[in-house]
Short mmCIF file of C-alpha atoms in Angstrom, two decimals:
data_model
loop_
_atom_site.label_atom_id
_atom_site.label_comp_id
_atom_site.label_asym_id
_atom_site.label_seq_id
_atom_site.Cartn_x
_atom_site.Cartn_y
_atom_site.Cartn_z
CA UNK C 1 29.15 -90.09 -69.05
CA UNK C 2 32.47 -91.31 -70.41
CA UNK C 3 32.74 -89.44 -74.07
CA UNK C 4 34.19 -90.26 -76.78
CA UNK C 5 36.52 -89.51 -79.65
CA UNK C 6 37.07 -90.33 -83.03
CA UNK C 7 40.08 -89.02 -84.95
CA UNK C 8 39.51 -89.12 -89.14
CA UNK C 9 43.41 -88.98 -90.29
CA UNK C 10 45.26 -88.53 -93.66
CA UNK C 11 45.97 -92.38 -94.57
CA UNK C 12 43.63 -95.28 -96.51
CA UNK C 13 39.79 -95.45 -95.45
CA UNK C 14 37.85 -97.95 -96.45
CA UNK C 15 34.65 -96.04 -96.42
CA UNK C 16 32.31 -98.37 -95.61
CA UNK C 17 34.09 -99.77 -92.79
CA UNK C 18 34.89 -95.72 -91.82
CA UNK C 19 30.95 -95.05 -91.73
CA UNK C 20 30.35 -98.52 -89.83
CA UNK C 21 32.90 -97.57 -87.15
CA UNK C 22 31.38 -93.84 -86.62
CA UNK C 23 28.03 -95.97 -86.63
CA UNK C 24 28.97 -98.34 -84.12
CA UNK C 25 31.26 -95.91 -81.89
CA UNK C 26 28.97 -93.01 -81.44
CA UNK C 27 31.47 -90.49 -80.64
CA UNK C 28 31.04 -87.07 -79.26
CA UNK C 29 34.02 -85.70 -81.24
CA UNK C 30 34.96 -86.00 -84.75
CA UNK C 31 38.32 -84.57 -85.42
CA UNK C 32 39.42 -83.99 -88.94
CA UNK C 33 42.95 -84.12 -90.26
CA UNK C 34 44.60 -82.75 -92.71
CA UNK C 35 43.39 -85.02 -96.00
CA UNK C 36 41.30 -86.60 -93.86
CA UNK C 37 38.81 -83.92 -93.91
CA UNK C 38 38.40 -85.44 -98.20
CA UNK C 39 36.48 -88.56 -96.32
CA UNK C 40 34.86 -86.34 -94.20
CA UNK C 41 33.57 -84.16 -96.84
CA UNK C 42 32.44 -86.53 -99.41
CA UNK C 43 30.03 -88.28 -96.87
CA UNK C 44 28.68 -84.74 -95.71
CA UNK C 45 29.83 -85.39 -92.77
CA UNK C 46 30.63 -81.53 -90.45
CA UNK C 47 33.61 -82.66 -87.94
CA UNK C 48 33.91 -80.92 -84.36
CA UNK C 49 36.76 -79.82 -85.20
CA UNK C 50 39.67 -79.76 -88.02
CA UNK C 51 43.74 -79.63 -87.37
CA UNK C 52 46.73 -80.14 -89.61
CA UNK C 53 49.18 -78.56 -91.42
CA UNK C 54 47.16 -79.10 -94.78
CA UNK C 55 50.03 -80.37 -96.72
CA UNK C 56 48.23 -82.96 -98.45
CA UNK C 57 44.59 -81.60 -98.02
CA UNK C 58 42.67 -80.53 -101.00
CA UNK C 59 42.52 -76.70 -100.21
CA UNK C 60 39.20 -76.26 -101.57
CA UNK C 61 37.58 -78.66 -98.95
CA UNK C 62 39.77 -76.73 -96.27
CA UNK C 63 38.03 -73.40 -97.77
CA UNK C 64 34.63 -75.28 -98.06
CA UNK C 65 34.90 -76.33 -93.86
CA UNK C 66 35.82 -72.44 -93.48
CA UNK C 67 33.37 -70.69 -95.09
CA UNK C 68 30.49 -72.14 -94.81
CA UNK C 69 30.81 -73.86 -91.21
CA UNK C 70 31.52 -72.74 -87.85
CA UNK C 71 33.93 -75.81 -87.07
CA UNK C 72 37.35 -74.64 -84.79
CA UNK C 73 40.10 -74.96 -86.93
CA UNK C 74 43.64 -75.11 -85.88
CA UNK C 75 46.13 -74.32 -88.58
CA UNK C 76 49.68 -75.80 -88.27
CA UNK C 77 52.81 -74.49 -89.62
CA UNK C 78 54.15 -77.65 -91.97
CA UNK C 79 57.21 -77.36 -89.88
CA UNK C 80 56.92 -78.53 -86.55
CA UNK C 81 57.76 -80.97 -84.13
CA UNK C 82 54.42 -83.58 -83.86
CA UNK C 83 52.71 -85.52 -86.36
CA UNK C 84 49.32 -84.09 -87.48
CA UNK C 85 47.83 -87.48 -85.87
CA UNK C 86 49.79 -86.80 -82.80
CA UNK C 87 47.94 -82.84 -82.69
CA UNK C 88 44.68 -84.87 -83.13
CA UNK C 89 45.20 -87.53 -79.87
CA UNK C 90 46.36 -83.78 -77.83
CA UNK C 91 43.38 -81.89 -78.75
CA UNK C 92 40.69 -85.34 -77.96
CA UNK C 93 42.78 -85.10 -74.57
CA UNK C 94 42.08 -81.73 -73.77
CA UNK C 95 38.12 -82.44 -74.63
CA UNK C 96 38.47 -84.99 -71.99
CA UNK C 97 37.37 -87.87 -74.44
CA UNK C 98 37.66 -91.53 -71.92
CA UNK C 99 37.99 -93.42 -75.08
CA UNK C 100 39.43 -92.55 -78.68
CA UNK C 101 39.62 -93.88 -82.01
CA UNK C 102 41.93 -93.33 -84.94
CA UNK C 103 40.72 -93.74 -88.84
CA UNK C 104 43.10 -93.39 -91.53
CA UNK C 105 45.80 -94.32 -89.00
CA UNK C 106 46.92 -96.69 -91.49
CA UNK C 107 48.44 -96.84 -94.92
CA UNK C 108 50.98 -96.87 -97.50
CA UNK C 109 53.76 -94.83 -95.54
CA UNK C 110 55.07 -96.59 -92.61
CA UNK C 111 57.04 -94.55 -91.72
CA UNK C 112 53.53 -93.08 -90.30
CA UNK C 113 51.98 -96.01 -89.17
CA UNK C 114 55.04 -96.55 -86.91
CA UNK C 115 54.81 -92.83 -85.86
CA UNK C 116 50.91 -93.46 -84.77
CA UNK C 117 51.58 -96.68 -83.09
CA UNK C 118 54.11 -94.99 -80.58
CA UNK C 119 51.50 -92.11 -80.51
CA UNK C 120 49.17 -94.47 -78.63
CA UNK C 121 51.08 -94.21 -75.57
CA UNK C 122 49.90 -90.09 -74.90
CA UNK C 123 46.42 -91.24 -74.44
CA UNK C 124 47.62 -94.42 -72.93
CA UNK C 125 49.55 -92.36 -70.14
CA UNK C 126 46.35 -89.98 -69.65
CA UNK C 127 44.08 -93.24 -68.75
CA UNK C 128 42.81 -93.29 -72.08
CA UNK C 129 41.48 -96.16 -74.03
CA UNK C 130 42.67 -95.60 -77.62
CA UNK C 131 42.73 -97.53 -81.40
CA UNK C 132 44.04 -97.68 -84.65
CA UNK C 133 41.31 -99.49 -86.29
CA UNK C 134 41.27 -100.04 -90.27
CA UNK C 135 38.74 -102.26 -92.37
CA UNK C 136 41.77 -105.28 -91.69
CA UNK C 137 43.59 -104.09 -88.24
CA UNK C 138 42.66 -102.81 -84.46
CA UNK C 139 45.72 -101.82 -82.60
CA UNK C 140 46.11 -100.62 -79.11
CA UNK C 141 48.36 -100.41 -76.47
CA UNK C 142 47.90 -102.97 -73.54
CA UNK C 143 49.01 -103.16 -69.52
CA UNK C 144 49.65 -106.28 -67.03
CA UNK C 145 46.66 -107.78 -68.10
CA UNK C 146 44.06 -108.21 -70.97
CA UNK C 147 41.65 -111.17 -71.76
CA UNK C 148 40.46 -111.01 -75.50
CA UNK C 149 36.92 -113.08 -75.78
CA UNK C 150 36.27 -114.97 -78.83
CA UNK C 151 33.30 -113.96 -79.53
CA UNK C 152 34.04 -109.87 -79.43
CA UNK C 153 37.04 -110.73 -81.18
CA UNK C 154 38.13 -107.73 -83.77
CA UNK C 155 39.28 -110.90 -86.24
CA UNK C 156 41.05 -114.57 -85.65
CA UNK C 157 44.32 -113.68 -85.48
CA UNK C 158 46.51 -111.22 -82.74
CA UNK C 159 50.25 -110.21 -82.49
CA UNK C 160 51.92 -108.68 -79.64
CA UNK C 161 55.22 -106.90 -79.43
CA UNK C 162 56.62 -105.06 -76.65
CA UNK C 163 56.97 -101.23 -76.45
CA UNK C 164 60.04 -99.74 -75.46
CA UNK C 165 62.45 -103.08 -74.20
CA UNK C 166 61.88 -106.72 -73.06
CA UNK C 167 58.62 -107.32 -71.18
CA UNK C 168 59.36 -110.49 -68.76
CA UNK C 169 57.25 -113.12 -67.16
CA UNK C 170 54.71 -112.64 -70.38
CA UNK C 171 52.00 -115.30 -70.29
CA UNK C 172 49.36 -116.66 -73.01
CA UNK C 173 46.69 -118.76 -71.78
CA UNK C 174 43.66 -120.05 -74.44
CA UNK C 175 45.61 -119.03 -77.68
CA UNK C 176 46.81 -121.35 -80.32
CA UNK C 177 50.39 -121.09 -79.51
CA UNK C 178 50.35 -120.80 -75.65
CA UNK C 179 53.19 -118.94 -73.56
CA UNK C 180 54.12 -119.26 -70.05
CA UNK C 181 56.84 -116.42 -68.01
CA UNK C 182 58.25 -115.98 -71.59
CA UNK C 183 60.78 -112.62 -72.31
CA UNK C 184 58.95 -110.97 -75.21
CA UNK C 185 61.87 -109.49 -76.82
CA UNK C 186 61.65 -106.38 -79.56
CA UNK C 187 63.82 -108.49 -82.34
CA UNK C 188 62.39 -111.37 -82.79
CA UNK C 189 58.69 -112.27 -84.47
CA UNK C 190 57.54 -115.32 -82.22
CA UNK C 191 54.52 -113.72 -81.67
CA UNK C 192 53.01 -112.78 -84.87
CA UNK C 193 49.63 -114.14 -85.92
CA UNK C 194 48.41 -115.91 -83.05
CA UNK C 195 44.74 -117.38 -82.42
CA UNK C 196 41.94 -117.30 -80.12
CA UNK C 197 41.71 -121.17 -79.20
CA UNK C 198 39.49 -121.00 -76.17
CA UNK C 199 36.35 -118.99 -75.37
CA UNK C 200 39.07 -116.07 -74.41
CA UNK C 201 42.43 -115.51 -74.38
CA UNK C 202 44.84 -114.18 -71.18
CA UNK C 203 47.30 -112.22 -71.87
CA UNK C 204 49.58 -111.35 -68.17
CA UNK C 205 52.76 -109.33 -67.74
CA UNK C 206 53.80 -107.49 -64.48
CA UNK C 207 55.09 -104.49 -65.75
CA UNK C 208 56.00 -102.54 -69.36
CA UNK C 209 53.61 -102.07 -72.63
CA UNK C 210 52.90 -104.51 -75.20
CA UNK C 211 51.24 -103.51 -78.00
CA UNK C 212 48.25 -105.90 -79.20
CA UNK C 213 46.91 -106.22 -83.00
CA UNK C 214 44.06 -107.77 -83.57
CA UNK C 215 43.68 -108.40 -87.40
CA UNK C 216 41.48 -110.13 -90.23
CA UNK C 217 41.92 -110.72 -93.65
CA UNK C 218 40.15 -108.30 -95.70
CA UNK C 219 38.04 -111.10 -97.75
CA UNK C 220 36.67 -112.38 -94.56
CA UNK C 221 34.86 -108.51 -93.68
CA UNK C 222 31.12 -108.40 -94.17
CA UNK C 223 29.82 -104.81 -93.95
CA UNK C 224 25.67 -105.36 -92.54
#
């Protein structure tokens, strides 16, 4: 059985959509992070396992998590050389997860969203589908070829933007704004907000990393 991951970081959670996603995912890991463990607390939730510096995390929580439950935790000196996130995607590796998702990937500092992004290529590398998935955004890294079906689609609208230089011959079939052996390029924004025209879209490079958003606006979410 292929397991599962799911990483509960220090950025914005939209609860709701946080307990949906643990709902609908199923995972057989829940790693806390550093202020993440605040969600994971208030919705009595006991992780599998807690990492982070715990910069930002209420200490009381952190003391609650220690004391009175037998979760691992893995303490981080505040200076070091990988994102708490980054720590989290290591440790899912080394329980073998097959497929991993990230909550609270996502927030005011970009400087960290840009820092999880690239982070996505360390389970990428180990054969590992991964996410960044917030109440408005999936991200995740994609190879030579990906078909997105309308009707599993995260939201309307996709970007793409390559990871790490150019990506040539990169093709869109279905979508709104169709491509054919175009040079997706790292400086330009041609390929924000796309659509799902047809019953799927193709999306076909030969080689490199492009990484795919799938988004929604937030007024458009219905939680069931």
């Amino acid at each position: 059985m292929n397991k599962k991951g799911l990483i509960i970081s220090g950025g914005t959670i939209n609860t709701s959509f946080a307990l949906q996603t643990l709902k609908e995912v199923q995972p057989d890991y829940i790693i806390g992070v550093d202020k993440g463990l605040e969600f994971l607390y208030q919705n009595q939730i006991v992780p599998s396992h807690i990492v982070g510096d715990f910069d930002s995390a209420n200490p009381e929580i952190v003391s609650y998590y220690k004391e009175h439950t037998t979760v691992p935790i893995r303490k981080f000196n505040p200076v070091k050389d990988a994102s708490d996130t980054e720590i989290a995607v290591r440790l899912a590796l080394e329980l073998k997860v097959k497929e991993l998702w990230i909550l609270g990937g996502t927030g005011t500092r970009i400087d960290h969203v840009l820092a999880n992004i690239q982070v996505l290529k360390i389970p990428y590398d180990a054969g590992v589908k991964a996410y960044i998935v917030d109440v408005c955004n999936k991200i995740s890294l994609i190879g030579k070829e990906t078909c997105l079906k309308k009707e599993d689609a995260f939201g309307p609208y996709f970007s793409v933007f390559p990871l790490g230089g150019i990506v040539e011959h990169f093709s869109l079939e279905g979508a709104k704004y169709p491509l054919c052996d175009h040079t997706l390029c790292p400086y330009d924004s041609l390929c924000v907000s796309n659509q799902i025209q047809d019953e799927e879209v193709r999306i076909t490079f030969p080689k490199g990393l492009v990484i795919l958003m799938e988004t929604r606006d937030e007024e458009s979410v219905c939680f069931c």
